[in-house]
């Protein structure tokens, strides 16, 4: 089943991997919603998260913080959070915080999914 | 933004259902048929407002209101009485401490909705004013009032917190003979919650530094310990922060510094300027993060400039952000001025075409003057 919230589309890929389409922005306005969307997924068994940033123009520190929360939630469960189709504005934030050391990046959602097959 | 929750307390089934139906279009509504049930609902989760009948079996509206009033956690919940008693006596009794409105049955539902709306809006405004005051207080405490005073050096600092901004922090201590340690950080998130985390985080950084100083003054070692503490403590698990720890030894004109995911400082020299390249992962993410010290020698007339992302993320009139290169360009241009920070801020603001910064800003400027030979001339003039 496809779950649609106002800004995040979640698509299950396999038993423990989901794709989260980040819309135009992940920032202080919708970070709480992102968190609860992901928490629901973790509770129903998702471990690996592919975040699709192809349309994202804004990622602020509150938004990034919500991704960090997700990372801290799934890493003890041996899950991963990876970034796909990283847009230029997102790339800038990732560079600044050196978080590319933690979140692997892939050119597309498909290539990211291959690692979880 | 969550929906406001309202608890309706009414013994008459039809009216209760009607209110529930109408109010639930806008609010998260729960119901109870008497005071006792209402208290149980409140115990489960405190509502943002209570609308209660007066005459009810078991526990009436007055008793409910007394109970709600007497508990600290619930006494601030807006309370509206609904009653069939139109007589003056009951009205007077109803308009007592802690009752915000009094509506007589039969009532116009639109009228009720309006009043509910207005009351919730007023409560929200009151709360946001309170938040602003607390936030102001936090912001002031996160910044020290004075700066070290050392010959041949000039230290400048400026910050401008926003009410709804995040948690920028700045601190310094003298760690030994003429050696200083500066802390510059930014806790992720916005608003009061970020400020609160910044405040707790600040305490962490301070106590970690104090505890470890007898063993080490290496910024990288201190940083690793702060990171570990942050990850081990579950109450801080939502706290992610970028941090710069800067050890400054004026006697040897060196800066030893470590950067955990913070905006990279710039070095402004008389002939050339550059970004301090090395930087490590932001705090709170990975307990195995490796932090590395970078040593910088400050030559005469060199400045070390650190800042928070409110400065580099300021949007210019062309739609682009200032960015690292922008900071470098602007800072190089103002380096020789009397008040370079002031000039830097003015210069960035004029390129962005706005009167003020969109986010919190913080700038730290450390300059080795080394102009002693010039002093006699200056005095003579």
Short mmCIF file of C-alpha atoms in Angstrom, two decimals:
data_model
loop_
_atom_site.label_atom_id
_atom_site.label_comp_id
_atom_site.label_asym_id
_atom_site.label_seq_id
_atom_site.Cartn_x
_atom_site.Cartn_y
_atom_site.Cartn_z
CA UNK A 1 0.00 0.00 0.00
CA UNK A 2 1.25 3.43 -0.79
CA UNK A 3 1.14 5.82 2.14
CA UNK A 4 0.86 9.47 1.20
CA UNK A 5 1.24 12.26 3.69
CA UNK A 6 1.18 15.90 2.67
CA UNK A 7 4.83 15.93 1.79
CA UNK A 8 6.30 12.42 1.93
CA UNK A 9 5.54 9.47 -0.23
CA UNK A 10 6.68 6.17 1.15
CA UNK A 11 7.07 3.20 -1.16
CA UNK A 12 8.06 -0.20 0.17
CA UNK A 13 10.72 -1.85 -1.98
CA UNK A 14 11.13 -5.14 -0.21
CA UNK A 15 10.48 -6.56 3.24
CA UNK A 16 12.78 -4.23 5.09
CA UNK A 17 13.60 -1.48 2.62
CA UNK A 18 11.51 1.60 1.88
CA UNK A 19 11.91 4.54 -0.44
CA UNK A 20 10.97 7.93 0.98
CA UNK A 21 10.41 10.62 -1.61
CA UNK A 22 11.45 13.87 0.00
CA UNK A 23 9.43 16.58 -1.70
CA UNK A 24 10.52 20.13 -2.37
CA UNK A 25 11.66 20.77 1.17
CA UNK A 26 12.64 19.01 4.35
CA UNK A 27 12.90 21.73 6.94
CA UNK A 28 11.57 23.03 10.26
CA UNK A 29 8.03 23.03 8.85
CA UNK A 30 7.77 19.32 8.11
CA UNK A 31 10.65 17.69 9.99
CA UNK A 32 8.35 16.40 12.75
CA UNK A 33 6.13 14.82 10.13
CA UNK A 34 9.13 13.18 8.46
CA UNK A 35 10.15 11.75 11.82
CA UNK A 36 6.76 10.27 12.58
CA UNK A 37 6.40 8.91 9.03
CA UNK A 38 9.72 7.11 9.41
CA UNK A 39 8.95 5.91 12.92
CA UNK A 40 5.80 4.24 11.66
CA UNK A 41 7.88 2.50 9.00
CA UNK A 42 10.48 1.33 11.52
CA UNK A 43 7.72 -0.05 13.74
CA UNK A 44 6.33 -2.04 10.86
CA UNK A 45 9.72 -3.55 10.16
CA UNK A 46 11.56 -1.23 7.80
CA UNK A 47 15.31 -1.11 8.39
CA UNK A 48 16.77 0.44 5.26
CA UNK A 49 15.71 3.85 4.02
CA UNK A 50 16.43 5.23 0.57
CA UNK A 51 15.81 8.97 0.64
CA UNK A 52 15.06 10.37 -2.78
CA UNK A 53 16.21 13.98 -3.00
CA UNK A 54 15.68 14.50 -6.71
CA UNK A 55 13.14 17.30 -6.19
CA UNK A 56 14.51 18.80 -3.02
CA UNK A 57 15.44 22.45 -3.03
CA UNK A 58 15.61 23.02 0.72
CA UNK A 59 17.22 20.95 3.45
CA UNK A 60 17.78 22.95 6.62
CA UNK A 61 19.38 21.93 9.88
CA UNK A 62 16.10 20.87 11.48
CA UNK A 63 15.41 18.68 8.46
CA UNK A 64 18.87 17.19 8.57
CA UNK A 65 18.42 16.62 12.30
CA UNK A 66 15.33 14.53 11.59
CA UNK A 67 17.38 12.35 9.20
CA UNK A 68 19.98 11.96 11.95
CA UNK A 69 17.27 10.78 14.33
CA UNK A 70 16.25 8.16 11.80
CA UNK A 71 19.88 7.09 11.40
CA UNK A 72 20.28 6.69 15.15
CA UNK A 73 17.11 4.66 15.26
CA UNK A 74 18.00 2.16 12.53
CA UNK A 75 21.74 1.76 12.98
CA UNK A 76 21.43 -0.37 16.15
CA UNK A 77 19.07 -2.59 14.08
CA UNK A 78 21.74 -2.84 11.41
CA UNK A 79 19.70 -0.70 9.09
CA UNK A 80 21.02 1.93 6.75
CA UNK A 81 19.97 5.35 5.53
CA UNK A 82 21.19 6.22 2.04
CA UNK A 83 20.72 9.25 -0.18
CA UNK A 84 19.65 9.00 -3.81
CA UNK A 85 19.62 11.63 -6.58
CA UNK A 86 21.10 14.26 -4.32
CA UNK A 87 20.25 17.73 -5.57
CA UNK A 88 22.74 20.58 -5.45
CA UNK A 89 21.27 22.35 -2.37
CA UNK A 90 21.23 19.08 -0.43
CA UNK A 91 24.81 18.37 -1.51
CA UNK A 92 25.94 21.68 0.03
CA UNK A 93 24.48 20.76 3.44
CA UNK A 94 25.93 17.27 3.29
CA UNK A 95 29.38 18.66 2.48
CA UNK A 96 29.26 21.22 5.25
CA UNK A 97 28.34 18.76 7.96
CA UNK A 98 30.60 16.03 6.56
CA UNK A 99 27.67 13.66 6.74
CA UNK A 100 28.66 11.96 3.49
CA UNK A 101 30.87 9.99 5.86
CA UNK A 102 27.72 8.38 7.26
CA UNK A 103 25.12 8.46 4.49
CA UNK A 104 26.13 6.69 1.29
CA UNK A 105 25.08 8.47 -1.85
CA UNK A 106 23.75 6.98 -5.08
CA UNK A 107 23.03 8.59 -8.44
CA UNK A 108 19.52 7.11 -8.53
CA UNK A 109 16.98 5.31 -6.39
CA UNK A 110 17.44 2.14 -8.48
CA UNK A 111 21.17 2.02 -7.95
CA UNK A 112 20.62 2.55 -4.23
CA UNK A 113 18.13 -0.33 -4.09
CA UNK A 114 20.61 -2.72 -5.67
CA UNK A 115 22.70 -2.61 -2.49
CA UNK A 116 19.74 -3.87 -0.45
CA UNK A 117 18.79 -6.77 -2.70
CA UNK B 1 1.44 21.99 13.84
CA UNK B 2 -0.80 19.57 15.76
CA UNK B 3 -4.56 19.92 15.97
CA UNK B 4 -5.94 21.46 19.13
CA UNK B 5 -7.66 18.92 21.33
CA UNK B 6 -10.94 19.60 23.07
CA UNK B 7 -12.69 17.65 25.80
CA UNK B 8 -16.50 17.89 25.79
CA UNK B 9 -18.22 17.02 29.05
CA UNK B 10 -21.99 16.72 28.68
CA UNK B 11 -24.45 14.21 30.12
CA UNK B 12 -27.10 14.68 27.50
CA UNK B 13 -26.39 12.21 24.71
CA UNK B 14 -27.81 14.20 21.75
CA UNK B 15 -26.08 17.42 22.63
CA UNK B 16 -22.81 15.62 23.30
CA UNK B 17 -22.95 13.96 19.87
CA UNK B 18 -23.85 17.23 18.17
CA UNK B 19 -20.94 19.08 19.75
CA UNK B 20 -18.61 16.22 18.96
CA UNK B 21 -19.75 16.21 15.34
CA UNK B 22 -19.39 19.95 14.81
CA UNK B 23 -16.15 20.49 16.69
CA UNK B 24 -14.36 17.46 15.29
CA UNK B 25 -14.30 19.11 11.87
CA UNK B 26 -11.64 21.44 13.26
CA UNK B 27 -10.37 19.87 16.44
CA UNK B 28 -9.30 16.61 17.94
CA UNK B 29 -12.37 15.94 20.10
CA UNK B 30 -12.89 13.57 23.02
CA UNK B 31 -16.03 13.30 25.14
CA UNK B 32 -17.13 12.41 28.66
CA UNK B 33 -20.61 12.22 30.15
CA UNK B 34 -19.75 13.46 33.63
CA UNK B 35 -16.97 15.00 35.72
CA UNK B 36 -15.54 11.70 36.84
CA UNK B 37 -15.19 10.41 33.30
CA UNK B 38 -13.73 13.76 32.29
CA UNK B 39 -11.00 13.50 34.91
CA UNK B 40 -10.11 10.06 33.60
CA UNK B 41 -9.82 11.44 30.03
CA UNK B 42 -7.67 14.34 31.29
CA UNK B 43 -5.46 11.89 33.14
CA UNK B 44 -4.86 9.98 29.87
CA UNK B 45 -3.93 13.15 28.00
CA UNK B 46 -4.48 16.79 28.90
CA UNK B 47 -6.68 18.58 26.35
CA UNK B 48 -6.06 22.12 25.06
CA UNK B 49 -9.55 23.12 26.16
CA UNK B 50 -12.47 21.82 28.23
CA UNK B 51 -16.11 22.57 27.41
CA UNK B 52 -18.32 21.36 30.21
CA UNK B 53 -21.95 21.27 31.24
CA UNK B 54 -22.70 22.24 34.85
CA UNK B 55 -25.54 19.97 35.92
CA UNK B 56 -24.40 16.36 35.54
CA UNK B 57 -24.79 13.16 37.57
CA UNK B 58 -21.89 11.78 39.67
CA UNK B 59 -19.64 14.80 39.46
CA UNK B 60 -20.98 18.15 38.30
CA UNK B 61 -19.25 20.86 36.28
CA UNK B 62 -18.27 22.95 39.29
CA UNK B 63 -16.59 20.01 40.98
CA UNK B 64 -14.80 19.15 37.75
CA UNK B 65 -13.60 22.71 37.36
CA UNK B 66 -12.37 22.74 40.97
CA UNK B 67 -10.44 19.53 40.40
CA UNK B 68 -8.88 20.83 37.18
CA UNK B 69 -7.99 24.13 38.87
CA UNK B 70 -6.38 22.54 41.85
CA UNK B 71 -3.83 20.57 39.82
CA UNK B 72 -0.80 22.46 38.59
CA UNK B 73 -0.56 20.49 35.36
CA UNK B 74 -4.16 21.22 34.33
CA UNK B 75 -4.94 24.59 35.92
CA UNK B 76 -3.98 26.52 32.78
CA UNK B 77 -6.37 24.65 30.46
CA UNK B 78 -9.01 27.05 29.09
CA UNK B 79 -12.42 26.16 30.49
CA UNK B 80 -15.85 26.96 29.05
CA UNK B 81 -19.10 26.27 30.92
CA UNK B 82 -22.22 25.31 29.04
CA UNK B 83 -25.37 25.48 31.03
CA UNK B 84 -29.12 25.65 30.81
CA UNK B 85 -29.27 27.82 33.88
CA UNK B 86 -29.70 31.28 32.53
CA UNK B 87 -30.29 32.80 35.91
CA UNK B 88 -27.93 35.39 37.25
CA UNK B 89 -26.88 33.42 40.32
CA UNK B 90 -25.48 30.52 38.40
CA UNK B 91 -23.83 32.86 35.97
CA UNK B 92 -22.03 34.61 38.77
CA UNK B 93 -21.02 31.30 40.25
CA UNK B 94 -19.86 30.21 36.81
CA UNK B 95 -17.73 33.27 36.25
CA UNK B 96 -15.25 32.45 38.91
CA UNK B 97 -11.53 32.01 38.83
CA UNK B 98 -10.31 29.85 36.02
CA UNK B 99 -13.49 29.88 33.94
CA UNK B 100 -12.81 31.55 30.65
CA UNK B 101 -16.27 31.69 29.17
CA UNK B 102 -19.84 30.91 30.02
CA UNK B 103 -22.35 29.93 27.35
CA UNK B 104 -26.06 29.56 28.01
CA UNK B 105 -28.15 26.82 26.49
CA UNK B 106 -29.79 26.87 24.03
CA UNK B 107 -26.88 28.32 22.14
CA UNK B 108 -25.98 28.98 18.57
CA UNK B 109 -23.35 26.48 17.52
CA UNK B 110 -21.62 28.99 15.21
CA UNK B 111 -21.35 31.35 18.14
CA UNK B 112 -19.78 28.62 20.24
CA UNK B 113 -17.29 27.75 17.49
CA UNK B 114 -16.25 31.38 17.25
CA UNK B 115 -15.68 31.66 20.98
CA UNK B 116 -13.70 28.43 21.07
CA UNK B 117 -11.58 29.63 18.22
CA UNK B 118 -10.92 33.00 19.83
CA UNK B 119 -10.05 31.52 23.17
CA UNK B 120 -7.61 29.01 21.66
CA UNK B 121 -6.00 31.76 19.61
CA UNK B 122 -5.56 33.91 22.70
CA UNK B 123 -4.03 31.01 24.61
CA UNK B 124 -1.63 30.39 21.73
CA UNK B 125 -0.58 34.03 21.65
CA UNK B 126 0.04 34.06 25.36
CA UNK B 127 2.15 30.94 25.06
CA UNK B 128 4.23 32.31 22.20
CA UNK B 129 4.94 35.49 24.16
CA UNK B 130 6.10 33.38 27.05
CA UNK B 131 8.24 31.27 24.71
CA UNK B 132 9.85 34.42 23.35
CA UNK B 133 10.80 35.55 26.82
CA UNK B 134 12.28 32.21 27.79
CA UNK B 135 14.08 32.01 24.47
CA UNK B 136 15.59 35.46 24.99
CA UNK B 137 16.80 34.39 28.40
CA UNK B 138 18.41 31.21 26.99
CA UNK B 139 20.10 33.15 24.22
CA UNK B 140 21.64 35.59 26.65
CA UNK B 141 22.98 32.84 28.83
CA UNK B 142 24.59 31.06 25.91
CA UNK B 143 26.93 33.97 25.28
CA UNK B 144 29.58 35.34 27.68
CA UNK B 145 29.71 39.03 28.41
CA UNK B 146 33.44 39.69 28.00
CA UNK B 147 36.40 38.52 25.96
CA UNK B 148 40.06 37.84 26.78
CA UNK B 149 42.41 40.76 26.48
CA UNK B 150 45.86 39.91 25.09
CA UNK B 151 48.62 42.16 23.76
CA UNK B 152 49.20 42.19 20.01
CA UNK B 153 45.85 40.60 19.42
CA UNK B 154 42.42 41.86 18.71
CA UNK B 155 39.38 39.73 19.49
CA UNK B 156 35.97 40.68 18.26
CA UNK B 157 32.69 38.92 18.58
CA UNK B 158 29.13 39.58 17.49
CA UNK B 159 25.94 37.60 17.70
CA UNK B 160 22.33 38.30 16.96
CA UNK B 161 19.95 35.57 18.07
CA UNK B 162 16.51 35.34 16.55
CA UNK B 163 13.50 34.62 18.67
CA UNK B 164 12.56 31.66 16.52
CA UNK B 165 16.13 30.80 15.57
CA UNK B 166 18.14 27.85 16.74
CA UNK B 167 20.80 27.50 19.34
CA UNK B 168 24.09 29.20 18.58
CA UNK B 169 26.60 29.09 21.37
CA UNK B 170 29.90 30.70 22.18
CA UNK B 171 32.15 30.33 25.18
CA UNK B 172 35.78 30.70 26.21
CA UNK B 173 38.00 29.82 29.16
CA UNK B 174 41.64 30.29 30.01
CA UNK B 175 42.96 26.75 30.26
CA UNK B 176 46.43 27.43 31.50
CA UNK B 177 49.11 30.01 31.43
CA UNK B 178 48.06 32.36 28.67
CA UNK B 179 46.30 29.59 26.73
CA UNK B 180 42.67 29.96 25.81
CA UNK B 181 40.00 27.62 24.59
CA UNK B 182 37.11 28.94 22.52
CA UNK B 183 33.92 27.02 21.82
CA UNK B 184 31.62 27.89 18.96
CA UNK B 185 28.65 25.71 18.18
CA UNK B 186 25.27 25.41 16.63
CA UNK B 187 22.62 22.97 17.80
CA UNK B 188 20.36 21.69 15.03
CA UNK B 189 16.72 22.57 15.01
CA UNK B 190 14.71 25.66 15.55
CA UNK B 191 12.76 27.41 18.24
CA UNK B 192 12.59 26.97 21.94
CA UNK B 193 13.35 23.27 21.82
CA UNK B 194 16.65 23.89 20.01
CA UNK B 195 17.51 26.60 22.50
CA UNK B 196 16.81 24.26 25.35
CA UNK B 197 19.00 21.54 23.80
CA UNK B 198 21.70 24.12 23.15
CA UNK B 199 21.58 25.05 26.80
CA UNK B 200 21.95 21.44 27.97
CA UNK B 201 24.58 20.75 25.36
CA UNK B 202 26.50 23.81 26.50
CA UNK B 203 26.62 22.34 30.01
CA UNK B 204 27.99 19.12 28.56
CA UNK B 205 30.75 20.83 26.65
CA UNK B 206 31.78 22.86 29.67
CA UNK B 207 31.84 19.99 32.10
CA UNK B 208 33.66 17.72 29.66
CA UNK B 209 36.34 20.33 29.13
CA UNK B 210 36.73 20.94 32.85
CA UNK B 211 36.92 17.25 33.61
CA UNK B 212 39.52 16.56 30.94
CA UNK B 213 41.76 19.59 31.21
CA UNK B 214 44.15 18.01 33.71
CA UNK B 215 44.82 15.24 31.17
CA UNK B 216 44.69 17.02 27.85
CA UNK B 217 44.14 20.33 26.12
CA UNK B 218 43.95 18.73 22.67
CA UNK B 219 40.76 20.01 21.03
CA UNK B 220 40.41 16.73 19.10
CA UNK B 221 40.54 14.65 22.28
CA UNK B 222 38.06 16.94 24.01
CA UNK B 223 35.78 16.77 20.99
CA UNK B 224 35.84 12.96 20.93
CA UNK B 225 34.79 12.92 24.58
CA UNK B 226 31.94 15.40 24.04
CA UNK B 227 30.71 13.29 21.12
CA UNK B 228 30.83 10.12 23.21
CA UNK B 229 28.93 11.76 26.06
CA UNK B 230 26.30 13.04 23.68
CA UNK B 231 25.75 9.60 22.15
CA UNK B 232 25.75 7.70 25.46
CA UNK B 233 23.15 9.90 27.09
CA UNK B 234 19.67 8.94 25.94
CA UNK B 235 18.16 12.24 27.07
CA UNK B 236 20.35 13.95 24.49
CA UNK B 237 19.60 11.55 21.64
CA UNK B 238 17.74 14.18 19.65
CA UNK B 239 20.65 16.58 19.95
CA UNK B 240 22.94 17.04 17.00
CA UNK B 241 25.39 19.86 16.99
CA UNK B 242 28.23 21.26 15.02
CA UNK B 243 31.10 22.47 17.14
CA UNK B 244 34.44 24.19 16.82
CA UNK B 245 36.98 23.88 19.62
CA UNK B 246 39.79 26.35 19.21
CA UNK B 247 42.87 26.37 21.39
CA UNK B 248 44.71 29.64 21.12
CA UNK B 249 48.28 30.09 22.36
CA UNK B 250 49.22 33.74 21.88
CA UNK B 251 52.77 33.15 23.13
CA UNK B 252 53.55 30.93 20.16
CA UNK B 253 51.00 32.59 17.85
CA UNK B 254 49.27 29.30 17.14
CA UNK B 255 45.75 28.04 16.93
CA UNK B 256 45.03 24.33 17.31
CA UNK B 257 41.54 23.56 16.29
CA UNK B 258 39.07 20.79 15.59
CA UNK B 259 35.89 21.07 13.57
CA UNK B 260 32.87 18.78 14.03
CA UNK B 261 30.76 19.54 11.00
CA UNK B 262 30.70 23.27 11.59
CA UNK B 263 31.03 25.95 8.91
CA UNK B 264 34.71 26.02 8.05
CA UNK B 265 36.51 29.11 9.40
CA UNK B 266 38.53 31.34 7.11
CA UNK B 267 42.04 32.70 7.46
CA UNK B 268 42.43 36.23 6.19
CA UNK B 269 46.03 37.24 5.61
CA UNK B 270 47.51 40.50 4.38
CA UNK B 271 48.38 38.87 1.04
CA UNK B 272 46.06 35.91 0.69
CA UNK B 273 43.00 34.34 2.23
CA UNK B 274 41.85 30.76 2.50
CA UNK B 275 39.36 28.37 4.01
CA UNK B 276 40.60 26.08 6.79
CA UNK B 277 40.18 22.81 4.88
CA UNK B 278 40.01 19.99 7.36
CA UNK B 279 36.76 19.16 9.09
CA UNK B 280 35.17 16.10 10.70
CA UNK B 281 31.68 14.68 11.17
CA UNK B 282 29.00 16.55 13.10
CA UNK B 283 28.46 15.52 16.76
CA UNK B 284 25.89 13.05 17.98
CA UNK B 285 25.82 10.72 14.98
CA UNK B 286 28.58 8.17 15.22
CA UNK B 287 30.55 7.22 18.33
CA UNK B 288 33.50 6.12 16.23
CA UNK B 289 34.03 9.52 14.64
CA UNK B 290 37.70 10.31 14.33
CA UNK B 291 38.58 13.90 15.16
CA UNK B 292 41.80 15.52 14.06
CA UNK B 293 43.59 18.64 15.32
CA UNK B 294 44.73 21.21 12.79
CA UNK B 295 47.48 23.66 13.75
CA UNK B 296 47.54 27.12 12.23
CA UNK B 297 50.32 29.62 12.72
CA UNK B 298 49.07 33.17 12.88
CA UNK B 299 51.42 35.58 11.18
CA UNK B 300 51.28 39.32 11.70
CA UNK B 301 48.06 40.88 10.48
CA UNK B 302 46.43 37.51 9.99
CA UNK B 303 42.88 36.92 11.13
CA UNK B 304 41.06 33.73 12.00
CA UNK B 305 37.34 34.15 11.40
CA UNK B 306 34.69 31.67 12.53
CA UNK B 307 30.93 32.00 12.06
CA UNK B 308 27.66 30.06 12.12
CA UNK B 309 25.48 29.03 9.19
CA UNK B 310 23.11 31.99 9.57
CA UNK B 311 25.84 34.01 7.92
CA UNK B 312 26.81 31.67 5.09
CA UNK B 313 23.22 30.66 4.37
CA UNK B 314 21.97 34.23 4.06
CA UNK B 315 20.35 34.48 0.65
CA UNK B 316 21.73 37.17 -1.66
CA UNK B 317 19.54 39.29 -3.89
CA UNK B 318 20.36 37.03 -6.86
CA UNK B 319 18.80 34.07 -5.01
CA UNK B 320 22.07 32.31 -4.16
CA UNK B 321 23.43 31.84 -0.65
CA UNK B 322 26.53 33.71 0.55
CA UNK B 323 28.41 30.45 0.90
CA UNK B 324 32.00 29.82 1.96
CA UNK B 325 33.48 31.69 -0.97
CA UNK B 326 31.23 34.65 -0.26
CA UNK B 327 32.39 34.80 3.37
CA UNK B 328 35.98 34.65 2.18
CA UNK B 329 35.47 37.50 -0.31
CA UNK B 330 33.56 39.75 2.07
CA UNK B 331 35.93 39.09 4.98
CA UNK B 332 39.04 39.83 2.89
CA UNK B 333 37.58 43.15 1.89
CA UNK B 334 36.88 44.34 5.44
CA UNK B 335 39.93 42.87 7.22
CA UNK B 336 41.78 46.16 7.77
CA UNK B 337 38.82 48.07 9.17
CA UNK B 338 38.30 49.30 12.73
CA UNK B 339 35.32 47.07 13.25
CA UNK B 340 35.63 44.33 10.62
CA UNK B 341 32.64 42.33 11.91
CA UNK B 342 30.36 45.29 11.62
CA UNK B 343 31.64 45.97 8.12
CA UNK B 344 31.30 42.28 7.21
CA UNK B 345 27.67 42.15 8.31
CA UNK B 346 26.84 45.42 6.58
CA UNK B 347 28.54 44.25 3.42
CA UNK B 348 26.65 40.92 3.34
CA UNK B 349 23.34 42.56 4.15
CA UNK B 350 23.76 45.11 1.39
CA UNK B 351 24.41 42.30 -1.12
CA UNK B 352 21.33 40.48 0.08
CA UNK B 353 19.14 43.54 -0.15
CA UNK B 354 17.43 42.90 3.19
CA UNK B 355 17.64 44.92 6.41
CA UNK B 356 18.38 41.92 8.60
CA UNK B 357 19.58 38.33 8.65
CA UNK B 358 17.05 35.55 8.25
CA UNK B 359 18.57 33.34 10.95
CA UNK B 360 20.75 33.60 14.06
CA UNK B 361 24.21 34.87 13.25
CA UNK B 362 27.44 34.64 15.16
CA UNK B 363 30.89 35.85 14.12
CA UNK B 364 34.18 35.46 15.94
CA UNK B 365 37.18 37.40 14.70
CA UNK B 366 40.68 36.82 16.10
CA UNK B 367 43.38 39.02 14.62
CA UNK B 368 47.08 39.12 15.33
CA UNK B 369 47.84 42.80 15.00
CA UNK B 370 51.60 42.79 15.49
CA UNK B 371 51.61 46.49 14.78
CA UNK B 372 53.62 47.56 17.81
CA UNK B 373 56.26 49.25 15.71
CA UNK B 374 53.56 51.55 14.42
CA UNK B 375 52.27 52.59 17.82
CA UNK B 376 54.63 55.54 18.49
CA UNK B 377 53.53 57.15 15.26
CA UNK B 378 49.93 56.64 16.10
CA UNK B 379 50.40 58.22 19.51
CA UNK B 380 52.36 61.13 18.06
CA UNK B 381 49.52 61.82 15.63
#
